Tab-separated table of C-alpha atoms in Angstrom:
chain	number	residue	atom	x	y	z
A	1	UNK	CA	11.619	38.645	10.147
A	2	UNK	CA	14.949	37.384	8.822
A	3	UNK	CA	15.818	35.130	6.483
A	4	UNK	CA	17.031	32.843	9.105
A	5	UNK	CA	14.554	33.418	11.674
A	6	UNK	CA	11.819	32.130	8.870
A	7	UNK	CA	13.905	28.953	8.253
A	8	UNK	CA	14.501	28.378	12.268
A	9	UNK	CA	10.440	28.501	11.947
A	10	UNK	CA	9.898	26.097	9.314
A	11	UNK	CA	12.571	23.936	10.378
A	12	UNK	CA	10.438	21.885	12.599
A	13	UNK	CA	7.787	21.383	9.575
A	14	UNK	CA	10.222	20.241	7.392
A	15	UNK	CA	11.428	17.670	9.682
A	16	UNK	CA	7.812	16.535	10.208
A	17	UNK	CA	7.243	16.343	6.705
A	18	UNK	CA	10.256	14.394	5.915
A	19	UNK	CA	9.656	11.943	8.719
A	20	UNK	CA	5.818	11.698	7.833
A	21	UNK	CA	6.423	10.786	4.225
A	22	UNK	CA	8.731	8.153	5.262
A	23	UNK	CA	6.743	6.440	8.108
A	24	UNK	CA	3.984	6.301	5.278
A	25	UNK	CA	6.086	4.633	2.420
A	26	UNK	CA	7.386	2.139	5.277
A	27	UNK	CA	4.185	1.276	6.059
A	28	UNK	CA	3.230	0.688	2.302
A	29	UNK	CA	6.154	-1.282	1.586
A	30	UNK	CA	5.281	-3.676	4.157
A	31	UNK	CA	8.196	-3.509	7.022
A	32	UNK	CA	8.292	-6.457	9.105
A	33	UNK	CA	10.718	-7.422	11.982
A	34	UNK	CA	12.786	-9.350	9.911
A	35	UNK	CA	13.621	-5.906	7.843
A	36	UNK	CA	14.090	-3.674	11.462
A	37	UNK	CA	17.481	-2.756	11.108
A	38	UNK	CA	16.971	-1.779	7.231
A	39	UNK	CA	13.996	0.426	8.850
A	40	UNK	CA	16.039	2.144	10.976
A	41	UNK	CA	19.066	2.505	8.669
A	42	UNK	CA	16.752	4.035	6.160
A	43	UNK	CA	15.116	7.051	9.350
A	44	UNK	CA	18.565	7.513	11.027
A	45	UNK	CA	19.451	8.628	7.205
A	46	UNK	CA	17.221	11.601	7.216
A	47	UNK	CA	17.974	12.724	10.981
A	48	UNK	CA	19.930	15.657	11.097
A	49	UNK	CA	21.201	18.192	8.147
A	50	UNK	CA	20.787	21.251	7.581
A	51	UNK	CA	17.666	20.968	5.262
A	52	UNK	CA	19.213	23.265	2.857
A	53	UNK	CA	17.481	22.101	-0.480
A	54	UNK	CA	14.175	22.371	1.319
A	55	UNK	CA	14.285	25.963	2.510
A	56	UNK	CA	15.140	26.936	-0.901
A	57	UNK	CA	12.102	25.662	-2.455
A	58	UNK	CA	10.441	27.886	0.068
A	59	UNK	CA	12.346	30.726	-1.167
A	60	UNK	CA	11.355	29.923	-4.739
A	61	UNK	CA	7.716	29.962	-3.952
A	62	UNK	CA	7.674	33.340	-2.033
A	63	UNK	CA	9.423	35.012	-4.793
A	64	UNK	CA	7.230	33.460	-7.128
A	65	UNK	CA	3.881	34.147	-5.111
A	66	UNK	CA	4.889	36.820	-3.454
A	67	UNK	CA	4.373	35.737	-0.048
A	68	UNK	CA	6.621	35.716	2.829
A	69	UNK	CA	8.846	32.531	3.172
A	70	UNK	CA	7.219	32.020	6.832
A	71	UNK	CA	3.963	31.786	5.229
A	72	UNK	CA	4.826	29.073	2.639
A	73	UNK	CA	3.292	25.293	3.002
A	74	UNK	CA	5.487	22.960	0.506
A	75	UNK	CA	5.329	19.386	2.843
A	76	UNK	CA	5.583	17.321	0.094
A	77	UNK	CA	8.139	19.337	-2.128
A	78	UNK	CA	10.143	19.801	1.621
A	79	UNK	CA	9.874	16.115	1.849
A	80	UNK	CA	10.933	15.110	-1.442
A	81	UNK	CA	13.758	17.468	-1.735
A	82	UNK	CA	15.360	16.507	1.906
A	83	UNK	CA	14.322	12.510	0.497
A	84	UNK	CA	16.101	12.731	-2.297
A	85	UNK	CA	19.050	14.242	-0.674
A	86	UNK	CA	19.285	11.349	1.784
A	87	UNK	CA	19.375	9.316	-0.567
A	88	UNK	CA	22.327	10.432	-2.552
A	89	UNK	CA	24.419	10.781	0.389
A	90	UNK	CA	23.541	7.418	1.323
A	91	UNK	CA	25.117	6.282	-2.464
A	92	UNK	CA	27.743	9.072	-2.393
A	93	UNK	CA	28.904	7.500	1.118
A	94	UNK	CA	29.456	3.848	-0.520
A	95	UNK	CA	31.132	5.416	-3.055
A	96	UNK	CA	33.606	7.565	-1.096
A	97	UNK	CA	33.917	4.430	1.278
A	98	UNK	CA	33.003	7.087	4.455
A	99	UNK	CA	32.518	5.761	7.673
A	100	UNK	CA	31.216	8.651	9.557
A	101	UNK	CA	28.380	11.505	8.635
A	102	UNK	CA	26.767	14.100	10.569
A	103	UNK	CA	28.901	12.598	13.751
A	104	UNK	CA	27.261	9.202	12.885
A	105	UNK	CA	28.272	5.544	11.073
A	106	UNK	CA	27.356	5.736	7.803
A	107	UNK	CA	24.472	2.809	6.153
A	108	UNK	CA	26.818	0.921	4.660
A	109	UNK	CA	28.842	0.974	7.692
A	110	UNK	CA	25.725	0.900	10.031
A	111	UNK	CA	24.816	-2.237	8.593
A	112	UNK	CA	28.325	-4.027	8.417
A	113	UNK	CA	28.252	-3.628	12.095
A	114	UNK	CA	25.135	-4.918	12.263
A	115	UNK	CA	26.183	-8.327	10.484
A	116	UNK	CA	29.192	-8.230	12.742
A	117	UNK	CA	27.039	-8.501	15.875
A	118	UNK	CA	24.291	-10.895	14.496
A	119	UNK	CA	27.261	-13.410	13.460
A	120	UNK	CA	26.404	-13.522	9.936
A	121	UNK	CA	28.219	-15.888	7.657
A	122	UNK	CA	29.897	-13.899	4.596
A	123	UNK	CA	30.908	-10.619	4.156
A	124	UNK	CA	30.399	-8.340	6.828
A	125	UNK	CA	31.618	-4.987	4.259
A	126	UNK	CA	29.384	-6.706	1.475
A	127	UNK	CA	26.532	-6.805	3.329
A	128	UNK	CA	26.731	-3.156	4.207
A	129	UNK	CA	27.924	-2.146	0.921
A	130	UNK	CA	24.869	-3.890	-0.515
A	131	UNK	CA	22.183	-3.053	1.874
A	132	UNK	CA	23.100	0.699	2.229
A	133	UNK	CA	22.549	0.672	-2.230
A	134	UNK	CA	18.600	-0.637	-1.135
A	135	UNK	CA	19.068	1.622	1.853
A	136	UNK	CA	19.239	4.628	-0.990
A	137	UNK	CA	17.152	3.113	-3.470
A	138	UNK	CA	14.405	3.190	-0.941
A	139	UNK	CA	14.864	6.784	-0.243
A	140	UNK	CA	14.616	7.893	-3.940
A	141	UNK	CA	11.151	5.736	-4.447
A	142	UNK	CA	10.282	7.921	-1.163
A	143	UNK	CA	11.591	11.505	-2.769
A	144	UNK	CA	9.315	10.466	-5.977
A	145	UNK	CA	6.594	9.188	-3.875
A	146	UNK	CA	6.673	13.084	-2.006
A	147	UNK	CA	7.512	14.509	-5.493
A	148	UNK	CA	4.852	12.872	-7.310
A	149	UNK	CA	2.088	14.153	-4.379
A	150	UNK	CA	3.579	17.418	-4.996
A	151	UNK	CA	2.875	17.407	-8.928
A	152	UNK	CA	-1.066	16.632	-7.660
A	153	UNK	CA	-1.471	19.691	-6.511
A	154	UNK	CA	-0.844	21.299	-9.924
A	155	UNK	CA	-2.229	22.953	-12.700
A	156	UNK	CA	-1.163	20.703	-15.573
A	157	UNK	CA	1.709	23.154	-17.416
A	158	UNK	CA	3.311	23.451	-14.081
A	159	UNK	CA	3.023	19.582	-12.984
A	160	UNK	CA	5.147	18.978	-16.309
A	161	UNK	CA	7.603	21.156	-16.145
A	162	UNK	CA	8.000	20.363	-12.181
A	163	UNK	CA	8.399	16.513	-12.849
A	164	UNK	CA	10.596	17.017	-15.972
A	165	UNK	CA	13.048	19.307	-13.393
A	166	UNK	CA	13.182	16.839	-10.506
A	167	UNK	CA	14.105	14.084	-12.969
A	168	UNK	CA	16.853	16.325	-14.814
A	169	UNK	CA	17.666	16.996	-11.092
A	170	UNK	CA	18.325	13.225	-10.122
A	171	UNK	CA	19.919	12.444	-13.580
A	172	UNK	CA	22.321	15.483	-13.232
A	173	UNK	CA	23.198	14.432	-9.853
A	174	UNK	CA	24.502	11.344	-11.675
A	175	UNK	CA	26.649	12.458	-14.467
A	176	UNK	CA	28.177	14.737	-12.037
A	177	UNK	CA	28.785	11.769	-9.691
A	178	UNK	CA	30.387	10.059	-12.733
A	179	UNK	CA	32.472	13.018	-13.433
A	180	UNK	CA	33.935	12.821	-9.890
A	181	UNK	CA	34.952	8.804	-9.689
A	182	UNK	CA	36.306	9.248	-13.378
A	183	UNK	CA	38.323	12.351	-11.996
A	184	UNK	CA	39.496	10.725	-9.105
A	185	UNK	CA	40.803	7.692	-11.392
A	186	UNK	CA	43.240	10.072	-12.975
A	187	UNK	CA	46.908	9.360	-12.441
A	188	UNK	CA	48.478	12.357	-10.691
A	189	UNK	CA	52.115	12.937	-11.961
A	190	UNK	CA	53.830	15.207	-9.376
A	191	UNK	CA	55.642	17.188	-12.526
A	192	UNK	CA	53.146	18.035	-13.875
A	193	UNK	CA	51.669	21.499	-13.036
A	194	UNK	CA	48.525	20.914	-14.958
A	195	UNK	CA	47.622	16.881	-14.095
A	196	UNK	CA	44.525	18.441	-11.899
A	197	UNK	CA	42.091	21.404	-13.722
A	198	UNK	CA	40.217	23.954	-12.080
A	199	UNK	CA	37.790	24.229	-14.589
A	200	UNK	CA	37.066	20.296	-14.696
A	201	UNK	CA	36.461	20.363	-10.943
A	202	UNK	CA	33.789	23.356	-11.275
A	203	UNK	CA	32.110	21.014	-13.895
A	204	UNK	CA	31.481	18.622	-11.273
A	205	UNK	CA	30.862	20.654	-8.746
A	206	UNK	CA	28.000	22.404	-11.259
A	207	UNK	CA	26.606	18.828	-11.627
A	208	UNK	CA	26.757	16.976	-8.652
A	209	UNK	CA	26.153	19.763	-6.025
A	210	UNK	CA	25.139	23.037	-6.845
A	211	UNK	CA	22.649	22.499	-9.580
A	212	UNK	CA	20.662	20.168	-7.407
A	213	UNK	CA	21.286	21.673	-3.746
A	214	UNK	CA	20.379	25.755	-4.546
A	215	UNK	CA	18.611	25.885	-8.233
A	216	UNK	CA	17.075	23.216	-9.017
A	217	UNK	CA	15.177	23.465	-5.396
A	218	UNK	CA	14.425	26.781	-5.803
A	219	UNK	CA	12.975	26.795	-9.287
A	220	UNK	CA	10.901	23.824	-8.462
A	221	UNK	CA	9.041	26.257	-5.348
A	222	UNK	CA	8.807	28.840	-7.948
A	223	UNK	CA	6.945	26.217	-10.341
A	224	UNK	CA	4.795	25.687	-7.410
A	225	UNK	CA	4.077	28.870	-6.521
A	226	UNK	CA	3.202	30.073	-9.794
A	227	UNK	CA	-0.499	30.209	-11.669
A	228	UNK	CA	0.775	29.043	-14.542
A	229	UNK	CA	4.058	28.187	-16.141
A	230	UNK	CA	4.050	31.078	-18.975
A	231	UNK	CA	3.921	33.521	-15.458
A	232	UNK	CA	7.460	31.820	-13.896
A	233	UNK	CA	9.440	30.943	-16.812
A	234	UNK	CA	11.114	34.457	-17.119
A	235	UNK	CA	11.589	34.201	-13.056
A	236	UNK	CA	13.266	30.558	-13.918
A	237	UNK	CA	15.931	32.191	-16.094
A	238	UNK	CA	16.901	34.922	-13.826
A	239	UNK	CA	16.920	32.512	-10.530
A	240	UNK	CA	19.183	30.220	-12.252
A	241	UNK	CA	21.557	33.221	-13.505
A	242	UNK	CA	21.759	34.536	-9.686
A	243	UNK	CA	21.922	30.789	-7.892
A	244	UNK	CA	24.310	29.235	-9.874
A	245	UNK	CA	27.282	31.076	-9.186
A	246	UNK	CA	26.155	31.079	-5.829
A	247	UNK	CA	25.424	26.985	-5.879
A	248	UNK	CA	29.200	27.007	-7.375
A	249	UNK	CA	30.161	29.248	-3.952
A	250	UNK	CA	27.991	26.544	-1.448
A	251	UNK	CA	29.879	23.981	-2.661
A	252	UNK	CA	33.263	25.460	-3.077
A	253	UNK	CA	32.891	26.632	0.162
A	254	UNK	CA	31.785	22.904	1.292
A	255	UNK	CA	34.936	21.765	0.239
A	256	UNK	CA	37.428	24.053	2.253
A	257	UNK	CA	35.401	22.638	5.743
A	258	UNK	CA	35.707	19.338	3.866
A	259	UNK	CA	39.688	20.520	4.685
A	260	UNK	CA	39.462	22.401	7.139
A	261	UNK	CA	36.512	22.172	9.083
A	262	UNK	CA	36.284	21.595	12.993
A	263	UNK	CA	34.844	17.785	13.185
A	264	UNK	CA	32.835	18.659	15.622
A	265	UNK	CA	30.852	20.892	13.509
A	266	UNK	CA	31.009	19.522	10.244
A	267	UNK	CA	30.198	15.888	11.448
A	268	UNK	CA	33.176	14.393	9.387
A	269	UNK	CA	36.922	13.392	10.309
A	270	UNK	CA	39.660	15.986	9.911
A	271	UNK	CA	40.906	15.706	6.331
A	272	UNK	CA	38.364	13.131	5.287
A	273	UNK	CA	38.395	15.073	1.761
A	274	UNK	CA	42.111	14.246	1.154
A	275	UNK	CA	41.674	10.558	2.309
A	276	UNK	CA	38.857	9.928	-0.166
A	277	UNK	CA	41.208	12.136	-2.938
A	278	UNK	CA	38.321	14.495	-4.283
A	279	UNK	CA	39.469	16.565	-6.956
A	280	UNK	CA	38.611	19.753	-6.132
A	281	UNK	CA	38.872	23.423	-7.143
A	282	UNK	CA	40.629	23.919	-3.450
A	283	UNK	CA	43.191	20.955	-4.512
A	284	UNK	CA	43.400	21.803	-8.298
A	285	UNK	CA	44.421	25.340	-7.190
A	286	UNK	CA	46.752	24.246	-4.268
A	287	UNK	CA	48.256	21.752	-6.963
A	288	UNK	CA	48.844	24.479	-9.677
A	289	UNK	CA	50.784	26.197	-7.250
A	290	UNK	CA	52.565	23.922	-5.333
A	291	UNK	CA	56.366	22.004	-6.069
A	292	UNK	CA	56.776	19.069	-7.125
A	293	UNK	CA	58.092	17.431	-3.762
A	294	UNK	CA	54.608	19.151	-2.455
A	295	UNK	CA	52.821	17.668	-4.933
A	296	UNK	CA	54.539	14.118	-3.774
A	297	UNK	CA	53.331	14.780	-0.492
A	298	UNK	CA	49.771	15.139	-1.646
A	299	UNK	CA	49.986	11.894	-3.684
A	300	UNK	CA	50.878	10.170	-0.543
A	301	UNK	CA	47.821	11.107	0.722
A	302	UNK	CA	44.825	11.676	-1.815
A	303	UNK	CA	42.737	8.462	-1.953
A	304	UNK	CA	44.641	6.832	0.533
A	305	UNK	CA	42.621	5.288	3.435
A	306	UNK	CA	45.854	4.655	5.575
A	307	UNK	CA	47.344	8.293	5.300
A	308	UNK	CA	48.513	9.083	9.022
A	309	UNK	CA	47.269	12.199	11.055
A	310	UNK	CA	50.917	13.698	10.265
A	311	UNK	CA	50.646	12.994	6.649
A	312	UNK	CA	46.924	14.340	6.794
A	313	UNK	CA	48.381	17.422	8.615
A	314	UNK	CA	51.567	18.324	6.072
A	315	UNK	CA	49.084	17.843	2.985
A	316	UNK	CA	46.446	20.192	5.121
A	317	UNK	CA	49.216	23.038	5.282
A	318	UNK	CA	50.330	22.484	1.905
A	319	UNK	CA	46.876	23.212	1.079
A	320	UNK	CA	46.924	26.257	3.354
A	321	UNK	CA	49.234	27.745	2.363
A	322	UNK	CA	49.573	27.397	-1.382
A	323	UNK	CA	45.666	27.250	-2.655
A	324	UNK	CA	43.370	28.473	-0.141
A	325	UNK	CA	44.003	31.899	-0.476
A	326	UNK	CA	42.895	31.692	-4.291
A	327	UNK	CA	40.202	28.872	-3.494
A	328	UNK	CA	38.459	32.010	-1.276
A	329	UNK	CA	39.134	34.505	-4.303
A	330	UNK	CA	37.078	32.293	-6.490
A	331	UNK	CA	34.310	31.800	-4.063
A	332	UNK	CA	34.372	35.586	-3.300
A	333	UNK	CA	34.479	35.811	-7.762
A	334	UNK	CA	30.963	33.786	-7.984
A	335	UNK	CA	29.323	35.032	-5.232
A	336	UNK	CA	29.858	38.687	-6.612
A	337	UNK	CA	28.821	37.290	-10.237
A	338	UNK	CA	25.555	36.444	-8.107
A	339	UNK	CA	25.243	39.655	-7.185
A	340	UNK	CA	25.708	41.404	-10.103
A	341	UNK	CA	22.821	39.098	-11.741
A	342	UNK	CA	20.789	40.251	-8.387
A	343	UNK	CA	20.960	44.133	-9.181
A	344	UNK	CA	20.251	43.630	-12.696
A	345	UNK	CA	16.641	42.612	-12.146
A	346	UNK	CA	13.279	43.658	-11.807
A	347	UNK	CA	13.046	42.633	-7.942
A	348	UNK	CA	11.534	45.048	-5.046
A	349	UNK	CA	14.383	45.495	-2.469
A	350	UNK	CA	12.683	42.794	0.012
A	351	UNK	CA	13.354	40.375	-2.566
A	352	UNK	CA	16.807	41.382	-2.758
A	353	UNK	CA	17.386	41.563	0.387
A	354	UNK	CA	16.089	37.821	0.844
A	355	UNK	CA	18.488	36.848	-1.730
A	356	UNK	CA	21.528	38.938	-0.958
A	357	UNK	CA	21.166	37.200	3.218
A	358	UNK	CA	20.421	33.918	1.251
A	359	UNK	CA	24.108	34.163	-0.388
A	360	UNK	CA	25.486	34.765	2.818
A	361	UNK	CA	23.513	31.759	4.343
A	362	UNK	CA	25.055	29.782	1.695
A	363	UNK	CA	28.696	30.940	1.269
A	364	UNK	CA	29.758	32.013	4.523
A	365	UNK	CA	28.656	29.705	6.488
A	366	UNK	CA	31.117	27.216	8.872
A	367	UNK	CA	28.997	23.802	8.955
């Protein structure tokens, strides 16, 4: 069976998991009909995805156990993991001020509509903006909830290390979410050739992205897959050196669909990375090598919520045509640094073959 065909199995008990976990904490917390709408702005924030951080814990634990990644049971480390990432997106969305995700309004947009239609005195866009933060919040105390059943099942070495990781996880997540609003606050002079940096946007991109959505997943299913910590901690160092490079790739690669990717797939608007001005390696790159009157077209677009669909378009070829080319170079660069950490290790040549269709899962993939 193929990596994919194992994760088209789980896929279904992930979901269930996820959902399960959720309906439970609801229930705890005490839901009434007055808090309905925050209900179902909290379970339409799970729905969909592509329950990436989840199938790589499952990957972690078969190379750690040394079972077959059909075979693996991790509901509450599935749960926690797919939790969490709710949870961030629903934050990461208030941030970037999106409207739309996974074809869908956003919480904080969700919920502004909802205070629209009930009549509401005040702020319609506050009340969003605020309710979609408790929105997150909520999903996080469910991710720890899931996380902290996890740790349960345990031998005590590898419950510590496995709650220490998910909370470096969650605090990485926001220093590299720092890193990005701080970027995006920098003035952009049009003269200068080096105003944007390559390397700065890989920093957040190690942070906020590829850290928590391929390692940090998979070395918490190795934790739970092992007997004992002093058996995984050598496989922890030589996952990290083959996903990280390979995290780098998944997100660099999330970036040029952020671009270029059909809206119909990808769930977003055309160009919605340009309108929200991320600084990324594709736009550091395409920046480097642009003119300066390209470079004033891009201004006229980055962070700006009113760009036009022609303005959206001319910054999309400038993009095209002067940093994509190298933006696909650098993703081809880390996912053959992956590689070459792969075929430097001990592994039997199933194990690298999960891991060399993994990349590919990760990196060449179009939604």
């Amino acid at each position: 069976m193929t990596l994919s065909d194992s994760f088209a199995t789980l896929r279904p008990f992930i979901d269930e998991a996820t959902a399960t976990s959720l309906a439970h904490l609801l229930a705890r917390a005490g839901t009434s009909d007055r808090s309905e709408e925050f209900s179902r702005a909290v379970l339409a924030s799970v729905s969909g995805g592509k329950r990436f951080r989840a199938l790589m814990a499952h990957v972690g634990y078969a190379l750690s156990s040394g079972t077959s990644v059909e075979e693996v049971s991790l509901p509450h480390l599935s749960a926690a993991l797919e939790l969490y990432q709710a949870s961030a997106l629903v934050h990461d969305d208030i941030i970037d001020k999106a409207d739309e995700r996974r074809g869908m309004p956003t919480p904080h947009r969700r919920l502004a509509n909802y205070h629209t239609a009930q009549s509401w005195i005040g702020s319609s866009t506050d009340f969003g903006q605020h309710g979609a933060i408790l929105v997150g919040d909520f999903l996080f105390s469910a991710a720890t909830a899931a996380a902290d059943e996890q740790a349960l099942t345990l031998r005590e070495d590898c419950a510590r290390a496995f709650s220490r990781r998910f909370a470096d996880m969650h605090a990485e997540v926001a220093l590299g979410q720092y890193l990005d609003i701080t970027a995006e606050q920098t003035p952009l002079d049009p003269e200068r050739t080096d105003a944007l940096s390559t390397s700065d946007s890989l920093e957040v991109a190690l942070h906020k992205s590829a850290h928590y959505s391929v390692v940090h997943p998979a070395l918490l299913g190795a934790i739970c897959g092992a007997s004992s910590f002093d058996r995984v901690a050598d496989l922890l160092d030589v996952l990290e050196t083959i996903l990280t490079p390979w995290g780098l790739a998944f997100q660099l690669r999330d970036d040029d669909l952020g671009v270029f990717g059909d809206p119909a797939v990808t769930g977003k608007p055309a160009g919605d990375d340009l309108r929200e001005g991320k600084r990324t390696a594709l736009l550091a790159l395409t920046w480097e090598a642009s003119s300066p009157a390209e470079r004033r077209a891009l201004t006229d677009v980055l962070g700006v919520a009113e760009a036009s669909p022609e303005q959206i378009a001319t910054a999309t070829d400038i993009v095209e045509r002067n940093g994509r080319a190298a933006h696909e170079a650098e993703i081809a660069r880390l996912v053959a640094d992956g590689h070459a950490a792969l075929e430097a290790t001990t592994f039997d040549e199933d194990a690298r073959a999960m891991l060399r269709e993994l990349c590919s899962l990760l990196t060449a993939r179009r939604a």
